[in-house]
């Protein structure tokens, strides 16, 4: 079965700093999702990437999927306390069914004011 | 995007009892899913809720333990049967939008004593 490795497991940054979270798989990824989760709550959809080399941005968050479609990164520019939470990547390794997702264990982000 | 609500938002239950969780979507969707997030773990897909037919369960999950109903295209229920403390988790429903984006509900936080 597919495993998604997220790194780092946790991250503490000072407000205003940039940061990157990585999500890596040994298998080709079909439909790579990034979500944000507040502790004990539901998942907030951030972005979905499907094509190798694809890059998407929303406000200060940019996500990329590498050409081989085995690694994705999430980059936050000029972090703010509102960015704090758990970031999860989820993906399918089955072509044609990119909705049955396997998730990484998450990256806990703390942003100190 | 889809707006998803879940009831109850949280509950504390005694072992041996059952709890039914409801998931309501604000628009008709073809595909609905149920996930479990155990403490300190990432999300695991329990099953796909199929409208008008039996749910499709993932490996390790069975209908007797997690019966699922999907009476129409906007509603589904998940029952956690004969609960034990190991069933303490956050249960989340998700839907696949027309644009193939998967949105999640706010989750139901279950504690079994």
PDB file of C-alpha atoms in Angstrom:
ATOM      1  CA  UNK A   1       0.000   0.000   0.000  1.00  0.00           C
ATOM      2  CA  UNK A   2       1.064   3.546  -0.568  1.00  0.00           C
ATOM      3  CA  UNK A   3       2.680   5.478   2.257  1.00  0.00           C
ATOM      4  CA  UNK A   4       3.040   9.215   2.329  1.00  0.00           C
ATOM      5  CA  UNK A   5       5.918  10.596   4.346  1.00  0.00           C
ATOM      6  CA  UNK A   6       5.609  14.157   5.569  1.00  0.00           C
ATOM      7  CA  UNK A   7       8.497  16.219   6.846  1.00  0.00           C
ATOM      8  CA  UNK A   8       9.071  17.795   9.184  1.00  0.00           C
ATOM      9  CA  UNK A   9       6.703  16.277  11.736  1.00  0.00           C
ATOM     10  CA  UNK A  10       6.524  19.610  13.514  1.00  0.00           C
ATOM     11  CA  UNK A  11       7.766  23.101  12.874  1.00  0.00           C
ATOM     12  CA  UNK A  12       7.988  26.227  14.990  1.00  0.00           C
ATOM     13  CA  UNK A  13       8.651  29.490  13.190  1.00  0.00           C
ATOM     14  CA  UNK A  14       8.646  33.154  14.015  1.00  0.00           C
ATOM     15  CA  UNK A  15       5.928  35.254  12.446  1.00  0.00           C
ATOM     16  CA  UNK A  16       7.055  36.612   9.092  1.00  0.00           C
ATOM     17  CA  UNK A  17       9.355  33.704   8.281  1.00  0.00           C
ATOM     18  CA  UNK A  18       9.001  31.443   5.255  1.00  0.00           C
ATOM     19  CA  UNK A  19       8.639  27.697   5.605  1.00  0.00           C
ATOM     20  CA  UNK A  20       8.323  24.544   3.516  1.00  0.00           C
ATOM     21  CA  UNK A  21       6.585  21.242   4.228  1.00  0.00           C
ATOM     22  CA  UNK A  22       7.293  18.169   2.126  1.00  0.00           C
ATOM     23  CA  UNK A  23       5.235  15.134   1.176  1.00  0.00           C
ATOM     24  CA  UNK A  24       6.977  12.152  -0.435  1.00  0.00           C
ATOM     25  CA  UNK A  25       5.809   8.831  -1.858  1.00  0.00           C
ATOM     26  CA  UNK A  26       7.578   5.845  -3.395  1.00  0.00           C
ATOM     27  CA  UNK A  27       4.702   5.534  -5.869  1.00  0.00           C
ATOM     28  CA  UNK A  28       3.308   7.848  -8.523  1.00  0.00           C
ATOM     29  CA  UNK A  29       0.668  10.123  -7.085  1.00  0.00           C
ATOM     30  CA  UNK A  30      -2.669  10.744  -8.785  1.00  0.00           C
ATOM     31  CA  UNK A  31      -4.479  13.657  -7.229  1.00  0.00           C
ATOM     32  CA  UNK A  32      -2.327  15.228  -4.507  1.00  0.00           C
ATOM     33  CA  UNK A  33      -4.311  17.192  -1.949  1.00  0.00           C
ATOM     34  CA  UNK A  34      -3.150  19.575   0.750  1.00  0.00           C
ATOM     35  CA  UNK A  35      -5.398  20.234   3.735  1.00  0.00           C
ATOM     36  CA  UNK A  36      -5.123  22.203   6.931  1.00  0.00           C
ATOM     37  CA  UNK A  37      -6.620  20.890  10.165  1.00  0.00           C
ATOM     38  CA  UNK A  38      -7.133  22.710  13.406  1.00  0.00           C
ATOM     39  CA  UNK A  39      -6.660  20.424  16.390  1.00  0.00           C
ATOM     40  CA  UNK A  40      -9.590  18.014  16.702  1.00  0.00           C
ATOM     41  CA  UNK A  41     -11.528  19.562  13.831  1.00  0.00           C
ATOM     42  CA  UNK A  42     -12.290  18.894  10.189  1.00  0.00           C
ATOM     43  CA  UNK A  43     -10.050  19.430   7.195  1.00  0.00           C
ATOM     44  CA  UNK A  44      -9.906  22.677   5.268  1.00  0.00           C
ATOM     45  CA  UNK A  45      -9.125  22.173   1.587  1.00  0.00           C
ATOM     46  CA  UNK A  46      -6.106  24.153   0.406  1.00  0.00           C
ATOM     47  CA  UNK A  47      -5.081  22.899  -3.023  1.00  0.00           C
ATOM     48  CA  UNK A  48      -5.141  19.924  -5.364  1.00  0.00           C
ATOM     49  CA  UNK A  49      -2.385  19.067  -7.839  1.00  0.00           C
ATOM     50  CA  UNK A  50      -2.678  16.499 -10.583  1.00  0.00           C
ATOM     51  CA  UNK A  51      -0.076  17.131 -13.265  1.00  0.00           C
ATOM     52  CA  UNK A  52       3.663  16.638 -12.998  1.00  0.00           C
ATOM     53  CA  UNK A  53       5.366  19.987 -12.544  1.00  0.00           C
ATOM     54  CA  UNK A  54       2.126  21.678 -11.556  1.00  0.00           C
ATOM     55  CA  UNK A  55       2.259  24.631  -9.192  1.00  0.00           C
ATOM     56  CA  UNK A  56      -0.637  26.446  -7.552  1.00  0.00           C
ATOM     57  CA  UNK A  57      -0.796  29.436  -5.256  1.00  0.00           C
ATOM     58  CA  UNK A  58      -3.431  30.886  -3.004  1.00  0.00           C
ATOM     59  CA  UNK A  59      -2.668  33.982  -0.985  1.00  0.00           C
ATOM     60  CA  UNK A  60       0.671  33.216   0.692  1.00  0.00           C
ATOM     61  CA  UNK A  61       0.623  29.457   0.168  1.00  0.00           C
ATOM     62  CA  UNK A  62       2.205  27.739  -2.845  1.00  0.00           C
ATOM     63  CA  UNK A  63       2.085  24.027  -3.566  1.00  0.00           C
ATOM     64  CA  UNK A  64       4.118  22.146  -6.160  1.00  0.00           C
ATOM     65  CA  UNK A  65       4.082  18.606  -7.530  1.00  0.00           C
ATOM     66  CA  UNK A  66       7.345  17.382  -9.000  1.00  0.00           C
ATOM     67  CA  UNK A  67       7.703  16.095 -12.551  1.00  0.00           C
ATOM     68  CA  UNK A  68       7.772  12.479 -11.441  1.00  0.00           C
ATOM     69  CA  UNK A  69       4.617  13.034  -9.370  1.00  0.00           C
ATOM     70  CA  UNK A  70       6.203  11.457  -6.299  1.00  0.00           C
ATOM     71  CA  UNK A  71       6.898  14.516  -4.184  1.00  0.00           C
ATOM     72  CA  UNK A  72       4.993  17.639  -3.301  1.00  0.00           C
ATOM     73  CA  UNK A  73       5.952  20.689  -1.299  1.00  0.00           C
ATOM     74  CA  UNK A  74       3.878  23.327   0.431  1.00  0.00           C
ATOM     75  CA  UNK A  75       5.531  26.692   0.913  1.00  0.00           C
ATOM     76  CA  UNK A  76       4.214  29.479   3.118  1.00  0.00           C
ATOM     77  CA  UNK A  77       5.617  32.955   2.633  1.00  0.00           C
ATOM     78  CA  UNK A  78       5.724  35.479   5.476  1.00  0.00           C
ATOM     79  CA  UNK A  79       3.939  33.199   7.930  1.00  0.00           C
ATOM     80  CA  UNK A  80       1.258  34.515  10.266  1.00  0.00           C
ATOM     81  CA  UNK A  81      -0.277  33.077  13.453  1.00  0.00           C
ATOM     82  CA  UNK A  82      -3.387  32.274  11.386  1.00  0.00           C
ATOM     83  CA  UNK A  83      -1.295  29.746   9.457  1.00  0.00           C
ATOM     84  CA  UNK A  84      -0.832  27.620  12.563  1.00  0.00           C
ATOM     85  CA  UNK A  85      -2.352  24.145  12.455  1.00  0.00           C
ATOM     86  CA  UNK A  86      -1.741  20.656  11.141  1.00  0.00           C
ATOM     87  CA  UNK A  87      -0.993  20.364   7.442  1.00  0.00           C
ATOM     88  CA  UNK A  88      -1.921  17.073   5.802  1.00  0.00           C
ATOM     89  CA  UNK A  89      -1.133  15.760   2.368  1.00  0.00           C
ATOM     90  CA  UNK A  90      -3.387  13.134   0.857  1.00  0.00           C
ATOM     91  CA  UNK A  91      -3.125  11.294  -2.435  1.00  0.00           C
ATOM     92  CA  UNK A  92      -4.142   8.275  -4.442  1.00  0.00           C
ATOM     93  CA  UNK A  93      -1.679   5.961  -6.156  1.00  0.00           C
ATOM     94  CA  UNK A  94      -4.363   4.493  -8.389  1.00  0.00           C
ATOM     95  CA  UNK A  95      -4.881   6.079 -11.781  1.00  0.00           C
ATOM     96  CA  UNK A  96      -8.525   6.762 -12.456  1.00  0.00           C
ATOM     97  CA  UNK A  97      -9.577   6.739  -8.808  1.00  0.00           C
ATOM     98  CA  UNK A  98      -7.920   9.776  -7.352  1.00  0.00           C
ATOM     99  CA  UNK A  99     -10.546  10.020  -4.679  1.00  0.00           C
ATOM    100  CA  UNK A 100      -9.550   7.070  -2.462  1.00  0.00           C
ATOM    101  CA  UNK A 101      -6.964   8.942  -0.500  1.00  0.00           C
ATOM    102  CA  UNK A 102      -4.102   7.876   1.698  1.00  0.00           C
ATOM    103  CA  UNK A 103      -2.837  10.555   4.053  1.00  0.00           C
ATOM    104  CA  UNK A 104       0.463  11.468   5.602  1.00  0.00           C
ATOM    105  CA  UNK A 105       0.700  11.831   9.374  1.00  0.00           C
ATOM    106  CA  UNK A 106       0.708  15.588   9.182  1.00  0.00           C
ATOM    107  CA  UNK A 107       3.006  18.473  10.013  1.00  0.00           C
ATOM    108  CA  UNK A 108       2.193  20.536  13.084  1.00  0.00           C
ATOM    109  CA  UNK A 109       2.973  24.180  12.420  1.00  0.00           C
ATOM    110  CA  UNK A 110       3.310  26.706  15.227  1.00  0.00           C
ATOM    111  CA  UNK A 111       3.795  30.377  14.361  1.00  0.00           C
ATOM    112  CA  UNK A 112       5.005  32.550  17.207  1.00  0.00           C
ATOM    113  CA  UNK A 113       3.994  36.214  17.124  1.00  0.00           C
TER     114      UNK A 113
ATOM    115  CA  UNK B   1     -17.220  24.161  -2.900  1.00  0.00           C
ATOM    116  CA  UNK B   2     -19.494  21.843  -0.907  1.00  0.00           C
ATOM    117  CA  UNK B   3     -20.749  22.705   2.555  1.00  0.00           C
ATOM    118  CA  UNK B   4     -20.865  19.648   4.785  1.00  0.00           C
ATOM    119  CA  UNK B   5     -22.359  19.286   8.239  1.00  0.00           C
ATOM    120  CA  UNK B   6     -22.060  16.410  10.685  1.00  0.00           C
ATOM    121  CA  UNK B   7     -24.085  15.446  13.727  1.00  0.00           C
ATOM    122  CA  UNK B   8     -23.215  15.023  16.485  1.00  0.00           C
ATOM    123  CA  UNK B   9     -20.064  17.133  16.649  1.00  0.00           C
ATOM    124  CA  UNK B  10     -18.874  15.099  19.626  1.00  0.00           C
ATOM    125  CA  UNK B  11     -20.098  12.404  21.968  1.00  0.00           C
ATOM    126  CA  UNK B  12     -19.034  10.316  24.917  1.00  0.00           C
ATOM    127  CA  UNK B  13     -20.368   6.769  24.851  1.00  0.00           C
ATOM    128  CA  UNK B  14     -20.221   3.644  26.957  1.00  0.00           C
ATOM    129  CA  UNK B  15     -18.596   0.509  25.608  1.00  0.00           C
ATOM    130  CA  UNK B  16     -20.985  -1.948  23.997  1.00  0.00           C
ATOM    131  CA  UNK B  17     -23.324   0.753  22.717  1.00  0.00           C
ATOM    132  CA  UNK B  18     -23.716   2.084  19.165  1.00  0.00           C
ATOM    133  CA  UNK B  19     -23.615   5.604  17.754  1.00  0.00           C
ATOM    134  CA  UNK B  20     -24.961   6.833  14.430  1.00  0.00           C
ATOM    135  CA  UNK B  21     -23.247   9.806  12.811  1.00  0.00           C
ATOM    136  CA  UNK B  22     -25.036  11.876  10.194  1.00  0.00           C
ATOM    137  CA  UNK B  23     -23.495  13.698   7.245  1.00  0.00           C
ATOM    138  CA  UNK B  24     -25.449  16.278   5.250  1.00  0.00           C
ATOM    139  CA  UNK B  25     -24.232  18.049   2.103  1.00  0.00           C
ATOM    140  CA  UNK B  26     -25.702  21.238   0.664  1.00  0.00           C
ATOM    141  CA  UNK B  27     -25.717  19.889  -2.894  1.00  0.00           C
ATOM    142  CA  UNK B  28     -26.116  16.562  -4.660  1.00  0.00           C
ATOM    143  CA  UNK B  29     -22.868  14.627  -4.920  1.00  0.00           C
ATOM    144  CA  UNK B  30     -22.115  11.305  -6.500  1.00  0.00           C
ATOM    145  CA  UNK B  31     -19.447  10.128  -4.123  1.00  0.00           C
ATOM    146  CA  UNK B  32     -19.360  10.279  -0.334  1.00  0.00           C
ATOM    147  CA  UNK B  33     -16.762   8.728   1.924  1.00  0.00           C
ATOM    148  CA  UNK B  34     -16.211   8.012   5.595  1.00  0.00           C
ATOM    149  CA  UNK B  35     -12.795   8.346   7.231  1.00  0.00           C
ATOM    150  CA  UNK B  36     -11.470   7.679  10.705  1.00  0.00           C
ATOM    151  CA  UNK B  37      -8.685   9.574  12.465  1.00  0.00           C
ATOM    152  CA  UNK B  38      -7.465   7.795  15.560  1.00  0.00           C
ATOM    153  CA  UNK B  39      -5.582   9.784  18.212  1.00  0.00           C
ATOM    154  CA  UNK B  40      -2.152  10.780  16.941  1.00  0.00           C
ATOM    155  CA  UNK B  41      -2.747   9.098  13.608  1.00  0.00           C
ATOM    156  CA  UNK B  42      -3.648  10.268  10.171  1.00  0.00           C
ATOM    157  CA  UNK B  43      -6.879   9.678   8.312  1.00  0.00           C
ATOM    158  CA  UNK B  44      -7.869   6.204   7.167  1.00  0.00           C
ATOM    159  CA  UNK B  45     -10.614   5.551   4.644  1.00  0.00           C
ATOM    160  CA  UNK B  46     -13.352   3.343   6.090  1.00  0.00           C
ATOM    161  CA  UNK B  47     -15.684   3.043   3.122  1.00  0.00           C
ATOM    162  CA  UNK B  48     -17.309   4.631   0.111  1.00  0.00           C
ATOM    163  CA  UNK B  49     -21.009   5.298   0.669  1.00  0.00           C
ATOM    164  CA  UNK B  50     -22.901   4.290  -2.461  1.00  0.00           C
ATOM    165  CA  UNK B  51     -26.339   5.701  -3.155  1.00  0.00           C
ATOM    166  CA  UNK B  52     -28.875   2.929  -3.574  1.00  0.00           C
ATOM    167  CA  UNK B  53     -26.484   0.076  -2.903  1.00  0.00           C
ATOM    168  CA  UNK B  54     -24.239  -1.363  -0.222  1.00  0.00           C
ATOM    169  CA  UNK B  55     -21.191   0.613   0.819  1.00  0.00           C
ATOM    170  CA  UNK B  56     -17.731  -0.428  -0.383  1.00  0.00           C
ATOM    171  CA  UNK B  57     -15.468  -1.131   2.579  1.00  0.00           C
ATOM    172  CA  UNK B  58     -11.702  -0.865   2.724  1.00  0.00           C
ATOM    173  CA  UNK B  59      -9.500  -3.614   4.043  1.00  0.00           C
ATOM    174  CA  UNK B  60      -9.878  -3.972   7.794  1.00  0.00           C
ATOM    175  CA  UNK B  61     -13.372  -2.524   7.973  1.00  0.00           C
ATOM    176  CA  UNK B  62     -16.583  -4.561   7.896  1.00  0.00           C
ATOM    177  CA  UNK B  63     -20.249  -3.792   7.502  1.00  0.00           C
ATOM    178  CA  UNK B  64     -21.245  -5.373  10.806  1.00  0.00           C
ATOM    179  CA  UNK B  65     -19.032  -2.973  12.713  1.00  0.00           C
ATOM    180  CA  UNK B  66     -19.572   0.127  10.552  1.00  0.00           C
ATOM    181  CA  UNK B  67     -22.956  -0.073   8.798  1.00  0.00           C
ATOM    182  CA  UNK B  68     -23.453   2.797   6.370  1.00  0.00           C
ATOM    183  CA  UNK B  69     -26.595   4.163   4.757  1.00  0.00           C
ATOM    184  CA  UNK B  70     -26.868   6.476   1.742  1.00  0.00           C
ATOM    185  CA  UNK B  71     -30.560   7.058   1.048  1.00  0.00           C
ATOM    186  CA  UNK B  72     -30.013   9.962  -1.360  1.00  0.00           C
ATOM    187  CA  UNK B  73     -27.342  12.123  -2.975  1.00  0.00           C
ATOM    188  CA  UNK B  74     -27.052  14.599  -0.091  1.00  0.00           C
ATOM    189  CA  UNK B  75     -27.112  12.436   3.043  1.00  0.00           C
ATOM    190  CA  UNK B  76     -25.294   9.502   4.621  1.00  0.00           C
ATOM    191  CA  UNK B  77     -24.981   7.891   8.031  1.00  0.00           C
ATOM    192  CA  UNK B  78     -22.206   5.871   9.634  1.00  0.00           C
ATOM    193  CA  UNK B  79     -22.945   3.706  12.661  1.00  0.00           C
ATOM    194  CA  UNK B  80     -20.165   2.618  14.984  1.00  0.00           C
ATOM    195  CA  UNK B  81     -21.493  -0.597  16.517  1.00  0.00           C
ATOM    196  CA  UNK B  82     -20.701  -2.369  19.765  1.00  0.00           C
ATOM    197  CA  UNK B  83     -18.153   0.281  20.630  1.00  0.00           C
ATOM    198  CA  UNK B  84     -14.919  -0.261  22.523  1.00  0.00           C
ATOM    199  CA  UNK B  85     -12.348   2.312  23.692  1.00  0.00           C
ATOM    200  CA  UNK B  86     -10.331   1.538  20.533  1.00  0.00           C
ATOM    201  CA  UNK B  87     -13.129   3.175  18.521  1.00  0.00           C
ATOM    202  CA  UNK B  88     -12.370   6.544  20.107  1.00  0.00           C
ATOM    203  CA  UNK B  89     -11.543   8.667  17.080  1.00  0.00           C
ATOM    204  CA  UNK B  90     -12.620  11.555  14.947  1.00  0.00           C
ATOM    205  CA  UNK B  91     -14.966  10.350  12.207  1.00  0.00           C
ATOM    206  CA  UNK B  92     -15.144  12.484   9.084  1.00  0.00           C
ATOM    207  CA  UNK B  93     -17.294  12.316   6.016  1.00  0.00           C
ATOM    208  CA  UNK B  94     -16.104  13.703   2.720  1.00  0.00           C
ATOM    209  CA  UNK B  95     -17.569  14.299  -0.712  1.00  0.00           C
ATOM    210  CA  UNK B  96     -16.155  14.512  -4.192  1.00  0.00           C
ATOM    211  CA  UNK B  97     -17.256  17.658  -5.983  1.00  0.00           C
ATOM    212  CA  UNK B  98     -17.922  17.938  -9.702  1.00  0.00           C
ATOM    213  CA  UNK B  99     -14.442  19.385 -10.078  1.00  0.00           C
ATOM    214  CA  UNK B 100     -12.928  16.295  -8.429  1.00  0.00           C
ATOM    215  CA  UNK B 101     -11.999  18.188  -5.297  1.00  0.00           C
ATOM    216  CA  UNK B 102     -12.604  16.245  -2.089  1.00  0.00           C
ATOM    217  CA  UNK B 103     -14.137  18.276   0.732  1.00  0.00           C
ATOM    218  CA  UNK B 104     -14.401  17.175   4.331  1.00  0.00           C
ATOM    219  CA  UNK B 105     -16.974  17.738   7.026  1.00  0.00           C
ATOM    220  CA  UNK B 106     -16.110  19.180  10.443  1.00  0.00           C
ATOM    221  CA  UNK B 107     -15.838  15.717  11.993  1.00  0.00           C
ATOM    222  CA  UNK B 108     -17.450  13.886  14.901  1.00  0.00           C
ATOM    223  CA  UNK B 109     -15.245  13.447  17.919  1.00  0.00           C
ATOM    224  CA  UNK B 110     -16.070  10.180  19.689  1.00  0.00           C
ATOM    225  CA  UNK B 111     -14.813   9.069  23.080  1.00  0.00           C
ATOM    226  CA  UNK B 112     -15.694   5.575  24.250  1.00  0.00           C
ATOM    227  CA  UNK B 113     -15.347   4.807  27.949  1.00  0.00           C
TER     228      UNK B 113
END
